Short mmCIF file of C-alpha atoms and ligand atoms in Angstrom, two decimals:
data_model
loop_
_atom_site.label_atom_id
_atom_site.label_comp_id
_atom_site.label_asym_id
_atom_site.label_seq_id
_atom_site.Cartn_x
_atom_site.Cartn_y
_atom_site.Cartn_z
CA UNK A 591 -3.33 -29.49 4.88
CA UNK A 592 -0.25 -28.27 6.19
CA UNK A 593 2.30 -25.67 3.91
CA UNK A 594 5.93 -25.50 5.03
CA UNK A 595 7.98 -22.32 4.03
CA UNK A 596 11.66 -23.04 4.89
CA UNK A 597 14.78 -20.99 5.28
CA UNK A 598 12.54 -17.54 5.68
CA UNK A 599 14.67 -14.71 6.95
CA UNK A 600 11.91 -13.66 9.64
CA UNK A 601 12.53 -10.64 11.95
CA UNK A 602 16.46 -11.51 11.29
CA UNK A 603 16.35 -15.03 11.52
CA UNK A 604 16.29 -17.98 9.20
CA UNK A 605 13.41 -19.54 10.34
CA UNK A 606 10.93 -22.00 9.01
CA UNK A 607 7.43 -21.28 8.86
CA UNK A 608 4.84 -24.02 9.43
CA UNK A 609 0.79 -23.19 7.92
CA UNK A 610 -1.98 -25.43 8.96
CA UNK A 611 -4.59 -24.82 6.78
CA UNK A 612 -4.67 -20.72 6.66
CA UNK A 613 -3.05 -20.21 10.52
CA UNK A 614 0.44 -19.93 10.94
CA UNK A 615 1.21 -23.04 13.36
CA UNK A 616 5.04 -22.92 14.13
CA UNK A 617 7.82 -20.71 13.38
CA UNK A 618 11.51 -22.11 14.68
CA UNK A 619 14.55 -24.04 13.32
CA UNK A 620 12.27 -27.85 13.21
CA UNK A 621 11.39 -28.99 9.89
CA UNK A 622 7.92 -30.45 10.50
CA UNK A 623 6.43 -32.84 7.85
CA UNK A 624 3.68 -30.92 5.45
CA UNK A 625 1.79 -31.67 2.51
CA UNK A 626 3.77 -28.65 0.48
CA UNK A 627 6.88 -27.26 0.79
CA UNK A 628 8.46 -23.49 -0.23
CA UNK A 629 11.82 -22.96 -0.02
CA UNK A 630 12.46 -19.03 0.59
CA UNK A 631 15.91 -18.98 0.36
CA UNK A 632 16.77 -16.13 3.05
CA UNK A 633 14.74 -13.51 1.59
CA UNK A 634 13.18 -11.58 3.95
CA UNK A 635 9.07 -12.63 4.77
CA UNK A 636 6.96 -9.79 6.42
CA UNK A 637 3.08 -9.62 7.14
CA UNK A 638 1.20 -8.97 3.89
CA UNK A 639 0.48 -5.30 3.65
CA UNK A 640 -2.83 -3.96 4.98
CA UNK A 641 -4.06 -1.21 2.40
CA UNK A 642 -7.26 0.85 4.18
CA UNK A 643 -7.58 2.83 0.92
CA UNK A 644 -8.07 1.31 -2.31
CA UNK A 645 -10.97 2.54 -5.06
CA UNK A 646 -12.05 -0.72 -6.32
CA UNK A 647 -14.23 0.73 -8.72
CA UNK A 648 -16.40 -2.90 -10.06
CA UNK A 649 -19.83 -2.05 -10.25
CA UNK A 650 -20.81 0.46 -12.96
CA UNK A 651 -16.69 1.36 -13.29
CA UNK A 652 -15.76 -2.03 -13.97
CA UNK A 653 -14.08 -0.41 -17.54
CA UNK A 654 -11.55 1.38 -14.72
CA UNK A 655 -10.87 -1.56 -12.52
CA UNK A 656 -13.08 -4.92 -11.30
CA UNK A 657 -12.17 -7.22 -8.56
CA UNK A 658 -10.28 -9.41 -10.33
CA UNK A 659 -7.43 -6.86 -11.81
CA UNK A 660 -7.87 -5.17 -8.36
CA UNK A 661 -6.99 -8.29 -6.63
CA UNK A 662 -3.76 -9.16 -9.45
CA UNK A 663 -2.64 -5.99 -8.97
CA UNK A 664 -2.81 -5.77 -5.09
CA UNK A 665 -0.85 -9.75 -5.19
CA UNK A 666 1.94 -8.31 -7.36
CA UNK A 667 2.68 -5.55 -4.55
CA UNK A 668 2.50 -7.68 -1.73
CA UNK A 669 -0.83 -6.55 -0.31
CA UNK A 670 -3.15 -9.19 1.20
CA UNK A 671 -6.09 -7.06 2.44
CA UNK A 672 -7.59 -4.05 1.05
CA UNK A 673 -10.62 -1.43 2.20
CA UNK A 674 -12.72 -0.56 -0.74
CA UNK A 675 -13.68 3.40 -0.63
CA UNK A 676 -17.61 3.70 -1.07
CA UNK A 677 -17.46 6.73 -4.06
CA UNK A 678 -18.36 3.93 -6.55
CA UNK A 679 -21.08 4.05 -8.74
CA UNK A 680 -23.46 3.50 -7.05
CA UNK A 681 -21.89 4.79 -3.72
CA UNK A 682 -21.89 2.75 -1.13
CA UNK A 683 -24.63 4.85 0.82
CA UNK A 684 -27.18 2.08 1.78
CA UNK A 685 -27.53 -1.74 2.69
CA UNK A 686 -28.98 -2.80 -0.96
CA UNK A 687 -25.52 -0.92 -2.58
CA UNK A 688 -23.68 -2.64 0.02
CA UNK A 689 -25.03 -5.82 -1.09
CA UNK A 690 -24.32 -5.36 -4.73
CA UNK A 691 -20.88 -4.69 -3.72
CA UNK A 692 -20.74 -8.30 -1.61
CA UNK A 693 -21.79 -9.69 -4.59
CA UNK A 694 -18.98 -8.42 -6.88
CA UNK A 695 -15.98 -9.00 -4.33
CA UNK A 696 -17.03 -12.23 -3.80
CA UNK A 697 -14.32 -12.25 -6.86
CA UNK A 698 -11.60 -11.33 -5.11
CA UNK A 699 -8.26 -13.20 -4.47
CA UNK A 700 -7.58 -11.04 -1.50
CA UNK A 701 -9.14 -10.29 2.10
CA UNK A 702 -11.19 -7.26 1.60
CA UNK A 703 -13.38 -5.12 3.90
CA UNK A 704 -15.45 -2.03 2.71
CA UNK A 705 -15.65 1.62 3.80
CA UNK A 706 -19.55 2.65 4.04
CA UNK A 707 -20.05 6.31 3.08
CA UNK A 708 -21.57 8.99 5.28
CA UNK A 709 -23.18 11.97 3.81
CA UNK A 710 -25.82 14.69 5.15
CA UNK A 711 -28.47 12.84 3.36
CA UNK A 712 -27.90 8.91 4.11
CA UNK A 713 -27.77 8.85 8.12
CA UNK A 714 -30.84 7.02 8.52
CA UNK A 715 -29.75 4.60 6.05
CA UNK A 716 -26.11 4.12 7.55
CA UNK A 717 -27.52 3.49 11.08
CA UNK A 718 -29.51 0.55 9.60
CA UNK A 719 -27.04 -0.56 7.71
CA UNK A 720 -24.67 -0.68 10.96
CA UNK A 721 -27.62 -2.34 12.83
CA UNK A 722 -27.09 -5.40 11.09
CA UNK A 723 -23.79 -5.56 12.51
CA UNK A 724 -21.73 -6.05 9.36
CA UNK A 725 -18.60 -7.99 9.95
CA UNK A 726 -17.15 -6.81 6.86
CA UNK A 727 -17.33 -3.17 7.34
CA UNK A 728 -14.34 -1.55 8.24
CA UNK A 729 -15.05 1.82 9.06
CA UNK A 730 -17.40 5.42 7.89
CA UNK A 731 -15.59 7.52 5.05
CA UNK A 732 -16.55 11.21 5.09
CA UNK A 733 -15.41 13.70 2.23
CA UNK A 734 -15.24 16.97 3.22
CA UNK A 735 -14.97 18.33 -0.44
CA UNK A 736 -15.67 16.89 -3.89
CA UNK A 737 -12.87 15.09 -5.19
CA UNK A 738 -13.98 13.96 -8.87
CA UNK A 739 -17.72 12.07 -8.31
CA UNK A 740 -18.20 11.85 -4.45
CA UNK A 741 -20.91 13.69 -2.30
CA UNK A 742 -19.38 15.67 0.39
CA UNK A 743 -20.43 17.35 4.11
CA UNK A 744 -19.52 20.90 4.54
CA UNK A 745 -21.85 21.15 7.63
CA UNK A 746 -20.33 21.06 10.91
CA UNK A 747 -23.57 19.58 12.66
CA UNK A 748 -23.61 16.64 10.17
CA UNK A 749 -19.68 16.26 10.78
CA UNK A 750 -20.52 16.04 14.44
CA UNK A 751 -23.21 13.27 13.96
CA UNK A 752 -21.21 11.28 12.23
CA UNK A 753 -18.66 11.40 14.56
CA UNK A 754 -21.64 10.78 16.97
CA UNK A 755 -22.29 7.35 14.94
CA UNK A 756 -18.52 6.43 14.69
CA UNK A 757 -18.63 6.66 18.61
CA UNK A 758 -21.74 4.81 18.89
CA UNK A 759 -20.86 2.02 16.68
CA UNK A 760 -17.24 1.56 17.72
CA UNK A 761 -15.65 2.45 13.58
CA UNK A 762 -13.28 4.80 12.85
CA UNK A 763 -14.29 7.53 10.68
CA UNK A 764 -12.08 7.73 7.62
CA UNK A 765 -11.78 11.74 6.71
CA UNK A 766 -10.75 13.38 3.28
CA UNK A 767 -10.06 16.93 4.86
CA UNK A 768 -9.95 19.64 1.88
CA UNK A 769 -12.33 21.59 2.59
CA UNK A 770 -14.69 22.54 -0.38
CA UNK A 771 -16.09 26.18 0.17
CA UNK A 772 -11.73 26.26 0.27
CA UNK A 773 -11.19 24.54 -2.55
CA UNK A 774 -13.76 27.06 -4.47
CA UNK A 775 -12.45 29.90 -3.30
CA UNK A 776 -9.01 29.13 -4.22
CA UNK A 777 -10.27 27.26 -7.47
CA UNK A 778 -11.85 30.62 -8.89
CA UNK A 779 -8.42 32.99 -8.43
CA UNK A 780 -7.57 30.81 -11.70
CA UNK A 781 -8.08 31.16 -15.23
CA UNK A 782 -7.50 28.72 -17.48
CA UNK A 783 -6.22 26.21 -14.87
CA UNK A 784 -3.30 23.61 -16.18
CA UNK A 785 -2.09 21.10 -13.93
CA UNK A 786 0.90 23.13 -12.54
CA UNK A 787 -2.52 25.24 -10.49
CA UNK A 788 -3.60 21.84 -8.86
CA UNK A 789 -1.34 22.51 -5.85
CA UNK A 790 -3.03 26.57 -5.99
CA UNK A 791 -6.08 26.07 -6.31
CA UNK A 792 -6.86 22.70 -3.86
CA UNK A 793 -4.68 24.92 -1.62
CA UNK A 794 -2.64 23.61 1.63
CA UNK A 795 -5.06 25.95 3.70
CA UNK A 796 -7.68 23.90 2.78
CA UNK A 797 -6.61 20.27 4.00
CA UNK A 798 -4.62 22.21 6.92
CA UNK A 799 -7.63 23.89 7.98
CA UNK A 800 -9.63 20.84 7.40
CA UNK A 801 -7.58 18.73 9.67
CA UNK A 802 -7.73 21.56 12.47
CA UNK A 803 -11.66 21.36 12.26
CA UNK A 804 -12.12 17.49 12.46
CA UNK A 805 -9.87 16.90 15.53
CA UNK A 806 -11.69 19.69 17.45
CA UNK A 807 -14.84 17.93 16.84
CA UNK A 808 -12.91 14.60 17.84
CA UNK A 809 -11.76 16.35 21.08
CA UNK A 810 -15.46 16.88 22.09
CA UNK A 811 -17.01 13.31 20.54
CA UNK A 812 -14.34 11.28 21.36
CA UNK A 813 -14.89 8.59 18.43
CA UNK A 814 -11.87 7.41 16.42
CA UNK A 815 -10.69 9.87 13.57
CA UNK A 816 -8.35 8.58 11.16
CA UNK A 817 -6.76 11.22 8.35
CA UNK A 818 -6.78 10.10 5.21
CA UNK A 819 -3.53 11.29 2.30
CA UNK A 820 -2.05 13.57 4.90
CA UNK A 821 -0.15 16.19 2.53
CA UNK A 822 1.12 18.94 4.41
CA UNK A 823 4.09 19.35 6.79
CA UNK A 824 1.74 22.01 8.93
CA UNK A 825 -1.44 18.85 9.29
CA UNK A 826 1.95 16.72 10.34
CA UNK A 827 2.38 19.33 13.26
CA UNK A 828 -0.83 19.33 13.83
CA UNK A 829 -1.77 15.89 14.33
CA UNK A 830 1.87 15.49 16.57
CA UNK A 831 0.55 18.12 19.17
CA UNK A 832 -2.59 16.45 19.29
CA UNK A 833 -2.15 12.62 19.18
CA UNK A 834 -2.57 12.76 22.74
CA UNK A 835 -5.45 14.65 23.40
CA UNK A 836 -7.71 12.65 20.84
CA UNK A 837 -8.28 9.31 19.70
CA UNK A 838 -6.49 10.66 16.35
CA UNK A 839 -4.56 8.35 13.72
CA UNK A 840 -2.65 9.59 10.97
CA UNK A 841 -2.49 8.13 6.75
CA UNK A 842 -0.29 9.01 4.21
CA UNK A 843 0.68 7.70 0.96
CA UNK A 844 3.61 6.78 -0.90
CA UNK A 845 2.96 9.48 -3.40
CA UNK A 846 2.56 12.38 -0.95
CA UNK A 847 5.97 11.34 1.18
CA UNK A 848 8.15 10.29 -2.43
CA UNK A 849 7.26 12.86 -4.97
CA UNK A 850 6.11 16.56 -4.80
CA UNK A 851 4.54 18.88 -7.39
CA UNK A 852 7.99 19.23 -9.42
CA UNK A 853 6.99 15.44 -11.07
CA UNK A 854 4.37 17.40 -13.07
CA UNK A 855 6.84 18.44 -15.28
CA UNK A 856 7.11 14.83 -16.58
CA UNK A 857 4.51 13.20 -14.97
CA UNK A 858 0.97 15.91 -16.34
CA UNK A 859 -2.40 14.97 -15.59
CA UNK A 860 -0.95 11.25 -14.66
CA UNK A 861 0.20 13.23 -11.58
CA UNK A 862 -3.13 15.14 -10.78
CA UNK A 863 -4.49 13.53 -7.59
CA UNK A 864 -6.40 15.26 -4.47
CA UNK A 865 -5.18 16.31 -2.19
CA UNK A 866 -2.54 17.36 -4.99
CA UNK A 867 1.15 16.63 -4.62
CA UNK A 868 2.84 19.30 -2.29
CA UNK A 869 6.75 20.77 -2.23
CA UNK A 870 9.92 19.17 -1.31
CA UNK A 871 9.42 20.42 2.25
CA UNK A 872 5.94 18.63 2.94
CA UNK A 873 8.08 15.14 1.61
CA UNK A 874 11.04 15.91 4.48
CA UNK A 875 8.48 16.44 6.87
CA UNK A 876 6.32 13.43 6.38
CA UNK A 877 8.99 11.33 6.24
CA UNK A 878 9.82 12.84 9.71
CA UNK A 879 6.59 12.35 10.64
CA UNK A 880 6.78 8.74 10.00
CA UNK A 881 10.08 8.26 12.17
CA UNK A 882 8.52 10.22 15.02
CA UNK A 883 5.67 7.94 14.92
CA UNK A 884 3.16 10.75 13.98
CA UNK A 885 2.23 9.00 10.81
CA UNK A 886 0.56 5.39 11.61
CA UNK A 887 -0.30 3.95 8.42
CA UNK A 888 0.06 3.81 4.63
CA UNK A 889 -2.40 3.36 2.51
CA UNK A 890 -2.20 3.64 -0.99
CA UNK A 891 -5.01 6.02 -2.37
CA UNK A 892 -4.82 3.71 -5.45
CA UNK A 893 -7.44 5.26 -7.65
CA UNK A 894 -7.78 3.87 -11.19
CA UNK A 895 -9.05 6.01 -14.23
CA UNK A 896 -9.06 5.27 -17.87
CA UNK A 897 -5.92 6.11 -19.71
CA UNK A 898 -7.97 8.36 -21.85
CA UNK A 899 -9.63 9.99 -19.21
CA UNK A 900 -6.03 11.13 -17.68
CA UNK A 901 -5.00 12.31 -21.04
CA UNK A 902 -7.48 14.82 -21.72
CA UNK A 903 -7.23 18.21 -20.96
CA UNK A 904 -6.55 19.34 -17.28
CA UNK A 905 -9.75 20.37 -16.17
CA UNK A 906 -11.68 17.17 -17.27
CA UNK A 907 -8.80 14.63 -16.27
CA UNK A 908 -9.58 12.96 -13.25
CA UNK A 909 -8.10 12.93 -10.09
CA UNK A 910 -5.84 9.74 -8.95
CA UNK A 911 -3.68 6.93 -10.18
CA UNK A 912 -2.82 3.48 -8.99
CA UNK A 913 -0.85 2.97 -6.57
CA UNK A 914 -0.85 -0.65 -5.50
CA UNK A 915 1.60 -2.01 -7.32
CA UNK A 916 4.17 0.39 -6.42
CA UNK A 917 3.41 1.35 -3.10
CA UNK A 918 6.10 -1.91 -1.36
CA UNK A 919 8.53 -1.65 -3.95
CA UNK A 920 8.69 2.29 -2.99
CA UNK A 921 8.98 1.60 0.43
CA UNK A 922 11.41 -1.15 0.34
CA UNK A 923 13.59 0.83 -1.91
CA UNK A 924 13.81 3.36 0.92
CA UNK A 925 14.86 0.86 3.70
CA UNK A 926 17.57 -0.02 1.44
CA UNK A 927 18.28 3.84 1.05
CA UNK A 928 18.26 3.75 4.94
CA UNK A 929 15.13 6.26 5.41
CA UNK A 930 13.64 4.20 7.62
CA UNK A 931 13.81 0.31 9.08
CA UNK A 932 12.29 -2.75 8.07
CA UNK A 933 10.40 -3.18 11.78
CA UNK A 934 9.22 0.60 10.71
CA UNK A 935 7.80 -0.56 7.40
CA UNK A 936 6.00 -3.29 8.70
CA UNK A 937 4.32 -1.32 11.60
CA UNK A 938 3.02 1.26 8.84
CA UNK A 939 2.10 -0.95 6.66
CA UNK A 940 0.37 -3.86 8.41
CA UNK A 941 0.47 -3.79 12.37
CA UNK A 942 -1.18 -0.45 12.83
CA UNK A 943 -3.63 -0.89 10.67
CA UNK A 944 -4.80 -4.36 12.21
CA UNK A 945 -4.85 -2.39 15.11
CA UNK A 946 -6.68 0.72 14.54
CA UNK A 947 -9.43 -1.28 12.12
CA UNK A 948 -9.72 -4.44 15.04
CA UNK A 949 -8.61 -7.29 12.03
CA UNK A 950 -8.58 -10.07 14.16
CA UNK A 951 -5.11 -11.69 13.89
CA UNK A 952 -3.85 -10.30 10.95
CA UNK A 953 -1.03 -8.30 10.29
CA UNK A 954 2.03 -10.09 12.27
CA UNK A 955 4.01 -13.21 11.42
CA UNK A 956 3.29 -15.00 14.82
CA UNK A 957 1.71 -18.19 15.67
CA UNK A 958 -1.92 -17.90 15.89
CA UNK A 959 -2.19 -15.36 12.95
CA UNK A 960 -3.61 -15.76 9.61
CA UNK A 961 -0.68 -16.82 7.33
CA UNK A 962 -0.88 -13.42 5.15
CA UNK A 963 2.55 -13.12 3.84
CA UNK A 964 4.50 -11.57 1.53
CA UNK A 965 8.19 -12.63 0.72
CA UNK A 966 10.49 -9.47 -0.68
CA UNK A 967 13.71 -9.32 -2.23
CA UNK A 968 15.77 -6.31 -0.65
CA UNK A 969 18.12 -6.42 -3.93
CA UNK A 970 16.17 -7.60 -6.72
CA UNK A 971 15.08 -4.32 -9.10
CA UNK A 972 12.12 -2.99 -10.59
CA UNK A 973 11.61 -0.12 -13.22
CA UNK A 974 8.52 0.62 -12.47
CA UNK A 975 6.77 0.61 -16.36
CA UNK A 976 2.91 0.82 -16.47
CA UNK A 977 2.45 -1.11 -19.27
CA UNK A 978 3.24 -4.17 -17.32
CA UNK A 979 0.59 -2.87 -14.66
CA UNK A 980 -1.97 -5.64 -13.64
CA UNK A 981 -4.47 -2.88 -12.76
CA UNK A 982 -6.52 -1.77 -15.70
CA UNK A 983 -4.87 1.64 -14.85
CA UNK A 984 -1.73 1.44 -17.17
CA UNK A 985 0.20 4.69 -16.34
CA UNK A 986 1.86 6.35 -13.19
CA UNK A 987 3.61 9.30 -12.20
CA UNK A 988 6.58 6.84 -10.82
CA UNK A 989 7.19 6.03 -14.50
CA UNK A 990 10.65 4.77 -15.33
CA UNK A 991 11.82 4.86 -11.60
CA UNK A 992 13.76 1.88 -10.50
CA UNK A 993 13.30 0.63 -6.99
CA UNK A 994 16.11 -1.50 -5.20
CA UNK A 995 13.41 -4.40 -3.59
CA UNK A 996 10.70 -6.21 -4.59
CA UNK A 997 8.06 -8.30 -3.71
CA UNK A 998 8.23 -11.95 -5.00
CA UNK A 999 5.86 -13.96 -3.53
CA UNK A 1000 2.73 -12.87 -1.93
CA UNK A 1001 0.47 -15.66 0.27
CA UNK A 1002 -3.35 -15.18 1.32
CA UNK A 1003 -4.65 -17.44 4.16
CA UNK A 1004 -1.62 -19.76 3.70
CA UNK A 1005 -2.46 -19.89 -0.13
CA UNK A 1006 0.47 -18.71 -2.87
CA UNK A 1007 -1.43 -16.13 -4.93
CA UNK A 1008 1.71 -14.52 -6.62
CA UNK A 1009 5.11 -15.82 -7.59
CA UNK A 1010 6.58 -18.74 -8.43
O1 DOR B 345 -7.73 11.47 -6.36
C1 DOR B 345 -8.06 11.22 -6.04
N1 DOR B 345 -8.97 10.08 -6.67
N2 DOR B 345 -8.57 11.21 -4.84
C2 DOR B 345 -9.94 11.40 -4.22
O2 DOR B 345 -9.82 11.56 -3.10
C3 DOR B 345 -10.79 10.28 -4.86
C4 DOR B 345 -10.02 9.16 -5.87
C5 DOR B 345 -10.57 8.66 -6.61
O3 DOR B 345 -11.87 8.36 -6.15
O4 DOR B 345 -10.08 8.95 -7.86
ZN1 ZN B 346 -8.80 7.95 -2.27
#
């Protein structure tokens, strides 16, 4: 099967791209024969986004999201590969539960891998699971604090054991850096909290101290440390200062880059997330971190919950909101504004994740690579309206924002899965 994408803007040049089955076979100005042809009309082709941080839920929380709704949301957002997080019900702590998840994921319309949980209790089972040499496991996931319903590890010896496993099996360990004791301490200081206290209670100090501690252990152990959803200016500084001293990588979310606690006035609990939305100063430092290369990847932390749960009062509303459909439009909007280049966008949304997580032949538009491709129209505007979302979670802190730049077609393994 041959598919031809005619007149696409690839790296600034109008070129044709031939896909043979699922692989990019040719890029250039020739017009080879094909079974199917699409005219890209000079729009820009970028590698499909690889999102290392997605909560698909499914299993016993399929009312919040399942593989079908998550896939549709990802495709609309130009995301072709997701890594599913393990804080599901049941949690991905052993081979049986991973197998249950594998069954559900057969419905996925995108590429996927799993991040498996590391807790104080499951290290033996985790080793057994990893001894099966699972090709579909991307990384280990470690939480240093509770965030909704996950288990967390707060013992430093256990953290070191997890890092040892990460080194032995050559798998990155993705860490949620907030420290549980610190969060408890700050939280106890506020009586009758509202969402405006969230940033104080899950205090920046808890994230910063966690990041410092993790980097110190990673320096000694030498494993690949991937710090998830970095939210503060201080952490960007710490990571920058330590990049050449250990194997540390830094992920940021669109929300920690582009919005801050001010949005809670309109978004309320729809903007409740862990780590919390911080300040404009943090947004600015994170943007600088993108430009200077401290930030390696963008992860959406797509964390769908029921609208009815998010509408509860602050202390009962779960943290997290959907991100698959808004990430690329928000980032394309930043390219249009001149915040960073399209090359930088490609680096942090696909190329770097592919390298960090050792994905074979994905994350680039080059001959021999899988044809995971996203067509973007930099002149198309989109108003973010949650009622039109494909995810089951139909609410968003970005409600009403307009982005210039949108996804118009998404190809996964050479097949058009979204667009005309
Ligand atoms: O806000 C969040 N929601 N942060 C997390 O760490 C977990 C996530 C979820 O699973 O809902
Ligand atoms: Zn998450």
